[in-house]
Amino acid sequence: MDMPLLRPSQAGIKKNDDIYIELAPGGQGLRIELTSTVEPLYGRRIRELIAQTLRGLGLENAAVYAEDYGAMDFAIRARVETAVERAGGEA
Amino acid sequence: MLRSLLFIPGNAPGMLLKSDFLQADQIIFDLEDSVSQAEKDAARTLVKSFLREMPLKKARASVRINDISTPHWKKDLEAVAPVLDGVIVLPKSERPEDILAVEEHMRGLCEGPIPKIAALIETAAGVERSFEIANCSKNLCALLLGGEDLSLNLGCRRTKESGEISYARYRLLNSAASAQIPAYDTPFTDTDDGEGLQRDCRCARAIGFSGKLAIHPSQVFAINREFSPTPEEIDYAREVLEAIRVSEAQGRGVASLRGKMIDAPIVKRAQRLLSGLDG
């Protein structure tokens, strides 16, 4: 099941311990562009978590731009969920 | 023993992470005043995610949802009630029906027991109906006083001396006592005035409040100290119970301590004080 996104959306704040997420509809598969203060250590893990959360919400196709400021898993999941909800998907 | 209840903004991941290390007895994750209208959805999702993945280990957890005149309160409950091992704080509680509506909505959301509810009383109508609110449900676990909104509602200036909310304080205490639940005092909002906070705590404790709301971590230590029994009070309580024990062992009906008769209310007060040390 692929849940379509109806419009671009944002969630999160560009501050320590948070992650800023932009979601846009379209494309083939999940395309995730990430900048992170902890990219060398956790970049792969953050990308996986974003993708896992999106797929868990039924999204297979979307463009994601993420700016991470050291967010923990709970915050990453929550911001992705909020972005999906704001994009008109079901969270 | 529950003395300090600290508000933490619900949309700040860093604050959520620190919350369990601030020495507060209870954390109130806030979805109401500290969250802008545009971020209500984000805050409730963030608090839900935090409670689910990182449950508090030291402090008790609670969540202040939005009041029932808003379009947010049901969504708040739907997000947090199923994952909350703690208390829902309902702001601007004005009628027993408000509490019952929250209770009813949670029953449809939770598989097991629903979270307890604390009524935050901060309007004149709420103060006047506090007796009915306090006694409306066995899930109602505390009354909290919100002096800022109350003084706004009363149309009076809020002062550090708090004379303008004296009636509300006594009324709430009486209502809470009638239901045998604790009452917690309004926050002291000048976070730079440590002496003022201490005076305010002493005043509140002297008339029967069990603790106090805090709006900044720097207030927690003073609140915990002021709402804890002093070593002298603990010693006296132990002496009372020992005097009673000796008196009963000797077959005497009454006991005396330091030249005063020890009667039932004194014994109960001593028992209550010492039992509070365990919790």
Short mmCIF file of N, CA, C and O in Angstrom, two decimals, chain B residues 122-226:
data_model
loop_
_atom_site.label_atom_id
_atom_site.label_comp_id
_atom_site.label_asym_id
_atom_site.label_seq_id
_atom_site.Cartn_x
_atom_site.Cartn_y
_atom_site.Cartn_z
N GLU B 122 -8.75 27.14 37.53
CA GLU B 122 -8.17 28.46 37.27
C GLU B 122 -9.19 29.46 36.76
O GLU B 122 -8.84 30.41 36.06
N THR B 123 -10.44 29.22 37.14
CA THR B 123 -11.49 30.20 36.85
C THR B 123 -12.38 30.32 38.09
O THR B 123 -12.42 29.41 38.94
N ALA B 124 -13.11 31.43 38.15
CA ALA B 124 -14.00 31.63 39.30
C ALA B 124 -15.05 30.52 39.36
O ALA B 124 -15.36 30.01 40.44
N ALA B 125 -15.57 30.14 38.21
CA ALA B 125 -16.59 29.07 38.19
C ALA B 125 -15.99 27.77 38.69
O ALA B 125 -16.63 27.01 39.43
N GLY B 126 -14.77 27.50 38.32
CA GLY B 126 -14.10 26.28 38.77
C GLY B 126 -13.89 26.28 40.27
O GLY B 126 -14.08 25.25 40.94
N VAL B 127 -13.50 27.42 40.81
CA VAL B 127 -13.31 27.51 42.26
C VAL B 127 -14.63 27.23 42.98
O VAL B 127 -14.69 26.45 43.92
N GLU B 128 -15.70 27.86 42.49
CA GLU B 128 -17.00 27.69 43.16
C GLU B 128 -17.51 26.25 43.06
O GLU B 128 -18.22 25.79 43.93
N ARG B 129 -17.14 25.55 42.00
CA ARG B 129 -17.62 24.17 41.82
C ARG B 129 -16.56 23.15 42.21
O ARG B 129 -16.68 21.97 41.87
N SER B 130 -15.53 23.59 42.90
CA SER B 130 -14.42 22.67 43.19
C SER B 130 -14.86 21.49 44.06
O SER B 130 -14.31 20.39 43.93
N PHE B 131 -15.84 21.69 44.92
CA PHE B 131 -16.32 20.57 45.75
C PHE B 131 -16.93 19.48 44.86
O PHE B 131 -16.61 18.29 45.00
N GLU B 132 -17.79 19.89 43.93
CA GLU B 132 -18.43 18.92 43.03
C GLU B 132 -17.38 18.26 42.13
O GLU B 132 -17.45 17.06 41.85
N ILE B 133 -16.41 19.04 41.69
CA ILE B 133 -15.35 18.49 40.83
C ILE B 133 -14.54 17.45 41.62
O ILE B 133 -14.29 16.34 41.14
N ALA B 134 -14.15 17.82 42.83
CA ALA B 134 -13.29 16.94 43.64
C ALA B 134 -13.97 15.60 43.94
O ALA B 134 -13.30 14.58 44.07
N ASN B 135 -15.28 15.63 44.01
CA ASN B 135 -16.01 14.43 44.41
C ASN B 135 -16.74 13.73 43.26
O ASN B 135 -17.56 12.86 43.49
N CYS B 136 -16.40 14.11 42.03
CA CYS B 136 -17.21 13.59 40.90
C CYS B 136 -16.75 12.23 40.39
O CYS B 136 -17.49 11.55 39.68
N SER B 137 -15.50 11.84 40.69
CA SER B 137 -15.01 10.59 40.12
C SER B 137 -13.89 10.01 40.98
O SER B 137 -13.07 10.76 41.51
N LYS B 138 -13.83 8.70 41.05
CA LYS B 138 -12.72 8.08 41.78
C LYS B 138 -11.42 8.19 40.99
O LYS B 138 -10.35 7.92 41.52
N ASN B 139 -11.50 8.57 39.75
CA ASN B 139 -10.28 8.78 38.95
C ASN B 139 -9.69 10.17 39.12
O ASN B 139 -8.63 10.46 38.56
N LEU B 140 -10.41 11.01 39.83
CA LEU B 140 -9.90 12.36 40.07
C LEU B 140 -8.91 12.25 41.24
O LEU B 140 -9.29 11.87 42.35
N CYS B 141 -7.65 12.57 40.99
CA CYS B 141 -6.63 12.29 42.02
C CYS B 141 -6.08 13.55 42.70
O CYS B 141 -5.38 13.42 43.70
N ALA B 142 -6.36 14.73 42.19
CA ALA B 142 -5.81 15.94 42.83
C ALA B 142 -6.49 17.18 42.27
O ALA B 142 -7.03 17.16 41.16
N LEU B 143 -6.47 18.24 43.08
CA LEU B 143 -6.86 19.57 42.59
C LEU B 143 -5.61 20.42 42.51
O LEU B 143 -4.78 20.41 43.43
N LEU B 144 -5.46 21.15 41.42
CA LEU B 144 -4.34 22.06 41.25
C LEU B 144 -4.90 23.46 41.08
O LEU B 144 -5.93 23.65 40.43
N LEU B 145 -4.21 24.43 41.65
CA LEU B 145 -4.68 25.81 41.54
C LEU B 145 -3.82 26.57 40.53
O LEU B 145 -2.59 26.53 40.58
N GLY B 146 -4.50 27.26 39.61
CA GLY B 146 -3.80 28.11 38.64
C GLY B 146 -4.13 29.57 38.91
O GLY B 146 -5.18 30.06 38.48
N GLY B 147 -3.26 30.25 39.60
CA GLY B 147 -3.54 31.61 40.07
C GLY B 147 -3.48 32.68 38.99
O GLY B 147 -4.16 33.71 39.11
N GLU B 148 -2.70 32.43 37.94
CA GLU B 148 -2.56 33.48 36.91
C GLU B 148 -3.86 33.64 36.12
O GLU B 148 -4.39 34.75 36.00
N ASP B 149 -4.35 32.54 35.59
CA ASP B 149 -5.61 32.62 34.84
C ASP B 149 -6.76 33.03 35.75
O ASP B 149 -7.67 33.74 35.32
N LEU B 150 -6.70 32.57 37.00
CA LEU B 150 -7.78 32.92 37.92
C LEU B 150 -7.83 34.43 38.16
O LEU B 150 -8.91 35.04 38.11
N SER B 151 -6.68 35.04 38.40
CA SER B 151 -6.70 36.49 38.67
C SER B 151 -7.10 37.25 37.41
O SER B 151 -7.76 38.30 37.50
N LEU B 152 -6.76 36.72 36.25
CA LEU B 152 -7.23 37.33 35.00
C LEU B 152 -8.75 37.26 34.94
O LEU B 152 -9.43 38.23 34.62
N ASN B 153 -9.28 36.08 35.27
CA ASN B 153 -10.72 35.88 35.25
C ASN B 153 -11.42 36.78 36.29
O ASN B 153 -12.51 37.30 36.04
N LEU B 154 -10.77 36.98 37.42
CA LEU B 154 -11.34 37.82 38.47
C LEU B 154 -11.20 39.30 38.15
O LEU B 154 -11.85 40.14 38.77
N GLY B 155 -10.34 39.61 37.21
CA GLY B 155 -10.11 41.01 36.88
C GLY B 155 -9.29 41.74 37.90
O GLY B 155 -9.43 42.96 38.08
N CYS B 156 -8.41 41.02 38.57
CA CYS B 156 -7.58 41.66 39.60
C CYS B 156 -6.10 41.51 39.26
O CYS B 156 -5.73 40.70 38.42
N ARG B 157 -5.30 42.31 39.93
CA ARG B 157 -3.86 42.26 39.70
C ARG B 157 -3.28 41.07 40.46
O ARG B 157 -3.69 40.78 41.58
N ARG B 158 -2.35 40.36 39.85
CA ARG B 158 -1.70 39.23 40.52
C ARG B 158 -0.51 39.76 41.30
O ARG B 158 0.37 40.42 40.73
N THR B 159 -0.48 39.49 42.59
CA THR B 159 0.61 39.99 43.42
C THR B 159 1.39 38.84 44.03
O THR B 159 0.91 37.71 44.11
N LYS B 160 2.61 39.15 44.49
CA LYS B 160 3.42 38.11 45.13
C LYS B 160 2.84 37.70 46.48
O LYS B 160 3.07 36.59 46.96
N GLU B 161 2.10 38.62 47.10
CA GLU B 161 1.51 38.31 48.41
C GLU B 161 0.32 37.36 48.26
O GLU B 161 -0.08 36.70 49.21
N SER B 162 -0.29 37.35 47.08
CA SER B 162 -1.37 36.41 46.74
C SER B 162 -2.65 36.60 47.54
O SER B 162 -3.46 35.66 47.62
N GLY B 163 -2.84 37.77 48.11
CA GLY B 163 -4.10 38.02 48.82
C GLY B 163 -5.31 37.83 47.93
O GLY B 163 -6.37 37.38 48.39
N GLU B 164 -5.14 38.15 46.65
CA GLU B 164 -6.27 38.07 45.71
C GLU B 164 -6.73 36.63 45.45
O GLU B 164 -7.85 36.42 44.98
N ILE B 165 -5.88 35.64 45.78
CA ILE B 165 -6.32 34.25 45.56
C ILE B 165 -6.48 33.48 46.87
O ILE B 165 -6.60 32.25 46.87
N SER B 166 -6.51 34.22 47.99
CA SER B 166 -6.67 33.55 49.30
C SER B 166 -7.94 32.71 49.35
O SER B 166 -7.94 31.56 49.79
N TYR B 167 -9.04 33.33 48.90
CA TYR B 167 -10.32 32.61 48.95
C TYR B 167 -10.22 31.32 48.14
O TYR B 167 -10.63 30.24 48.60
N ALA B 168 -9.65 31.43 46.95
CA ALA B 168 -9.55 30.25 46.08
C ALA B 168 -8.68 29.17 46.73
O ALA B 168 -9.00 27.98 46.66
N ARG B 169 -7.60 29.60 47.35
CA ARG B 169 -6.73 28.61 48.00
C ARG B 169 -7.50 27.83 49.07
O ARG B 169 -7.48 26.60 49.10
N TYR B 170 -8.20 28.55 49.96
CA TYR B 170 -8.91 27.86 51.05
C TYR B 170 -10.06 27.02 50.50
O TYR B 170 -10.33 25.92 50.99
N ARG B 171 -10.73 27.56 49.51
CA ARG B 171 -11.86 26.83 48.94
C ARG B 171 -11.39 25.51 48.32
O ARG B 171 -12.00 24.46 48.49
N LEU B 172 -10.29 25.59 47.60
CA LEU B 172 -9.76 24.37 46.96
C LEU B 172 -9.30 23.35 48.00
O LEU B 172 -9.54 22.15 47.86
N LEU B 173 -8.64 23.85 49.03
CA LEU B 173 -8.16 22.95 50.08
C LEU B 173 -9.34 22.23 50.74
O LEU B 173 -9.28 21.02 51.00
N ASN B 174 -10.39 22.99 51.00
CA ASN B 174 -11.55 22.40 51.64
C ASN B 174 -12.19 21.34 50.75
O ASN B 174 -12.56 20.25 51.20
N SER B 175 -12.30 21.67 49.47
CA SER B 175 -12.90 20.74 48.50
C SER B 175 -12.06 19.48 48.37
O SER B 175 -12.58 18.36 48.35
N ALA B 176 -10.75 19.66 48.27
CA ALA B 176 -9.86 18.50 48.11
C ALA B 176 -9.93 17.61 49.35
O ALA B 176 -10.00 16.38 49.24
N ALA B 177 -9.92 18.24 50.52
CA ALA B 177 -9.97 17.46 51.76
C ALA B 177 -11.27 16.68 51.85
O ALA B 177 -11.30 15.55 52.34
N SER B 178 -12.36 17.27 51.36
CA SER B 178 -13.65 16.57 51.42
C SER B 178 -13.61 15.28 50.60
O SER B 178 -14.36 14.35 50.87
N ALA B 179 -12.78 15.26 49.57
CA ALA B 179 -12.66 14.06 48.72
C ALA B 179 -11.44 13.24 49.09
O ALA B 179 -11.15 12.23 48.43
N GLN B 180 -10.73 13.68 50.11
CA GLN B 180 -9.50 13.00 50.56
C GLN B 180 -8.48 12.87 49.44
O GLN B 180 -7.88 11.81 49.23
N ILE B 181 -8.33 13.94 48.70
CA ILE B 181 -7.28 14.00 47.67
C ILE B 181 -6.41 15.23 47.97
O ILE B 181 -6.86 16.17 48.62
N PRO B 182 -5.17 15.23 47.49
CA PRO B 182 -4.29 16.37 47.77
C PRO B 182 -4.60 17.57 46.88
O PRO B 182 -5.19 17.44 45.81
N ALA B 183 -4.17 18.74 47.36
CA ALA B 183 -4.27 19.96 46.56
C ALA B 183 -2.86 20.53 46.38
O ALA B 183 -2.04 20.48 47.31
N TYR B 184 -2.59 21.05 45.18
CA TYR B 184 -1.27 21.60 44.86
C TYR B 184 -1.42 23.06 44.47
O TYR B 184 -2.33 23.43 43.71
N ASP B 185 -0.52 23.86 45.00
CA ASP B 185 -0.65 25.32 44.88
C ASP B 185 -0.16 25.84 43.54
O ASP B 185 0.68 25.22 42.87
N THR B 186 -0.63 27.01 43.21
CA THR B 186 -0.30 27.71 41.96
C THR B 186 1.21 27.97 41.86
O THR B 186 1.90 28.12 42.87
N PRO B 187 1.75 28.07 40.65
CA PRO B 187 3.19 28.38 40.52
C PRO B 187 3.51 29.79 41.01
O PRO B 187 2.65 30.67 40.98
N PHE B 188 4.74 29.95 41.44
CA PHE B 188 5.26 31.29 41.76
C PHE B 188 6.02 31.72 40.51
O PHE B 188 7.01 31.08 40.12
N THR B 189 5.56 32.80 39.89
CA THR B 189 6.01 33.05 38.51
C THR B 189 7.29 33.87 38.37
O THR B 189 7.85 33.93 37.28
N ASP B 190 7.76 34.47 39.47
CA ASP B 190 9.03 35.21 39.37
C ASP B 190 10.18 34.23 39.64
O ASP B 190 10.52 33.94 40.79
N THR B 191 10.77 33.75 38.56
CA THR B 191 11.78 32.70 38.72
C THR B 191 13.11 33.24 39.26
O THR B 191 14.00 32.46 39.57
N ASP B 192 13.22 34.55 39.40
CA ASP B 192 14.45 35.13 39.95
C ASP B 192 14.33 35.45 41.44
O ASP B 192 15.29 35.90 42.05
N ASP B 193 13.16 35.25 42.01
CA ASP B 193 12.92 35.65 43.40
C ASP B 193 12.84 34.40 44.29
O ASP B 193 11.75 33.89 44.58
N GLY B 194 14.01 33.95 44.72
CA GLY B 194 14.07 32.75 45.56
C GLY B 194 13.42 32.94 46.92
O GLY B 194 12.74 32.05 47.43
N GLU B 195 13.61 34.12 47.50
CA GLU B 195 13.00 34.37 48.82
C GLU B 195 11.48 34.42 48.72
O GLU B 195 10.77 33.94 49.60
N GLY B 196 11.02 35.04 47.65
CA GLY B 196 9.57 35.10 47.43
C GLY B 196 8.98 33.71 47.27
O GLY B 196 7.91 33.41 47.81
N LEU B 197 9.68 32.86 46.54
CA LEU B 197 9.22 31.48 46.36
C LEU B 197 9.15 30.76 47.70
O LEU B 197 8.19 30.06 48.00
N GLN B 198 10.19 30.96 48.51
CA GLN B 198 10.22 30.30 49.82
C GLN B 198 9.04 30.75 50.69
O GLN B 198 8.37 29.93 51.31
N ARG B 199 8.79 32.05 50.70
CA ARG B 199 7.65 32.58 51.49
C ARG B 199 6.34 31.99 50.98
O ARG B 199 5.48 31.60 51.77
N ASP B 200 6.21 31.95 49.67
CA ASP B 200 4.97 31.47 49.07
C ASP B 200 4.76 29.98 49.40
O ASP B 200 3.64 29.55 49.71
N CYS B 201 5.84 29.21 49.34
CA CYS B 201 5.76 27.78 49.69
C CYS B 201 5.34 27.61 51.15
O CYS B 201 4.49 26.76 51.47
N ARG B 202 5.95 28.39 52.03
CA ARG B 202 5.64 28.23 53.46
C ARG B 202 4.19 28.57 53.75
O ARG B 202 3.53 27.90 54.55
N CYS B 203 3.73 29.61 53.09
CA CYS B 203 2.32 30.00 53.26
C CYS B 203 1.41 28.87 52.78
O CYS B 203 0.46 28.49 53.46
N ALA B 204 1.72 28.33 51.62
CA ALA B 204 0.87 27.27 51.05
C ALA B 204 0.91 26.01 51.90
O ALA B 204 -0.12 25.37 52.14
N ARG B 205 2.09 25.65 52.37
CA ARG B 205 2.19 24.43 53.18
C ARG B 205 1.45 24.60 54.51
O ARG B 205 0.78 23.68 54.99
N ALA B 206 1.57 25.80 55.08
CA ALA B 206 0.96 26.05 56.39
C ALA B 206 -0.56 25.88 56.36
O ALA B 206 -1.16 25.48 57.35
N ILE B 207 -1.16 26.17 55.22
CA ILE B 207 -2.63 26.06 55.18
C ILE B 207 -3.09 24.73 54.62
O ILE B 207 -4.29 24.49 54.54
N GLY B 208 -2.16 23.87 54.18
CA GLY B 208 -2.57 22.51 53.85
C GLY B 208 -2.25 22.01 52.46
O GLY B 208 -2.59 20.87 52.13
N PHE B 209 -1.62 22.83 51.62
CA PHE B 209 -1.25 22.31 50.31
C PHE B 209 -0.16 21.25 50.45
O PHE B 209 0.74 21.38 51.28
N SER B 210 -0.23 20.22 49.61
CA SER B 210 0.75 19.13 49.67
C SER B 210 2.02 19.45 48.89
O SER B 210 3.05 18.82 49.09
N GLY B 211 1.91 20.38 47.95
CA GLY B 211 3.06 20.73 47.12
C GLY B 211 2.70 21.89 46.23
O GLY B 211 1.68 22.54 46.43
N LYS B 212 3.55 22.09 45.24
CA LYS B 212 3.38 23.29 44.43
C LYS B 212 3.80 23.03 42.99
O LYS B 212 4.73 22.26 42.73
N LEU B 213 3.11 23.70 42.08
CA LEU B 213 3.49 23.65 40.67
C LEU B 213 4.74 24.49 40.46
O LEU B 213 4.93 25.51 41.14
N ALA B 214 5.58 24.08 39.51
CA ALA B 214 6.81 24.83 39.21
C ALA B 214 6.85 25.09 37.71
O ALA B 214 6.47 24.24 36.91
N ILE B 215 7.33 26.29 37.35
CA ILE B 215 7.42 26.62 35.92
C ILE B 215 8.87 26.67 35.45
O ILE B 215 9.11 26.92 34.27
N HIS B 216 9.80 26.43 36.37
CA HIS B 216 11.22 26.45 35.98
C HIS B 216 11.97 25.45 36.85
O HIS B 216 11.69 25.35 38.05
N PRO B 217 12.93 24.73 36.26
CA PRO B 217 13.67 23.74 37.06
C PRO B 217 14.34 24.33 38.30
O PRO B 217 14.51 23.64 39.30
N SER B 218 14.70 25.61 38.24
CA SER B 218 15.38 26.23 39.39
C SER B 218 14.48 26.32 40.61
O SER B 218 14.96 26.57 41.71
N GLN B 219 13.17 26.12 40.44
CA GLN B 219 12.25 26.22 41.59
C GLN B 219 12.08 24.89 42.32
O GLN B 219 11.53 24.86 43.43
N VAL B 220 12.53 23.83 41.70
CA VAL B 220 12.22 22.49 42.23
C VAL B 220 12.85 22.24 43.60
O VAL B 220 12.19 21.74 44.52
N PHE B 221 14.11 22.60 43.72
CA PHE B 221 14.81 22.31 44.98
C PHE B 221 14.12 22.98 46.17
O PHE B 221 13.87 22.35 47.20
N ALA B 222 13.79 24.26 46.01
CA ALA B 222 13.14 24.99 47.11
C ALA B 222 11.77 24.40 47.43
O ALA B 222 11.40 24.28 48.61
N ILE B 223 11.03 24.04 46.41
CA ILE B 223 9.70 23.47 46.65
C ILE B 223 9.83 22.13 47.39
O ILE B 223 9.12 21.88 48.37
N ASN B 224 10.74 21.29 46.94
CA ASN B 224 10.92 20.00 47.62
C ASN B 224 11.31 20.21 49.09
O ASN B 224 10.82 19.52 49.98
N ARG B 225 12.20 21.15 49.31
CA ARG B 225 12.65 21.41 50.68
C ARG B 225 11.49 21.93 51.55
O ARG B 225 11.26 21.44 52.65
N GLU B 226 10.77 22.90 51.02
CA GLU B 226 9.74 23.54 51.84
C GLU B 226 8.54 22.64 52.10
O GLU B 226 7.83 22.83 53.09
#
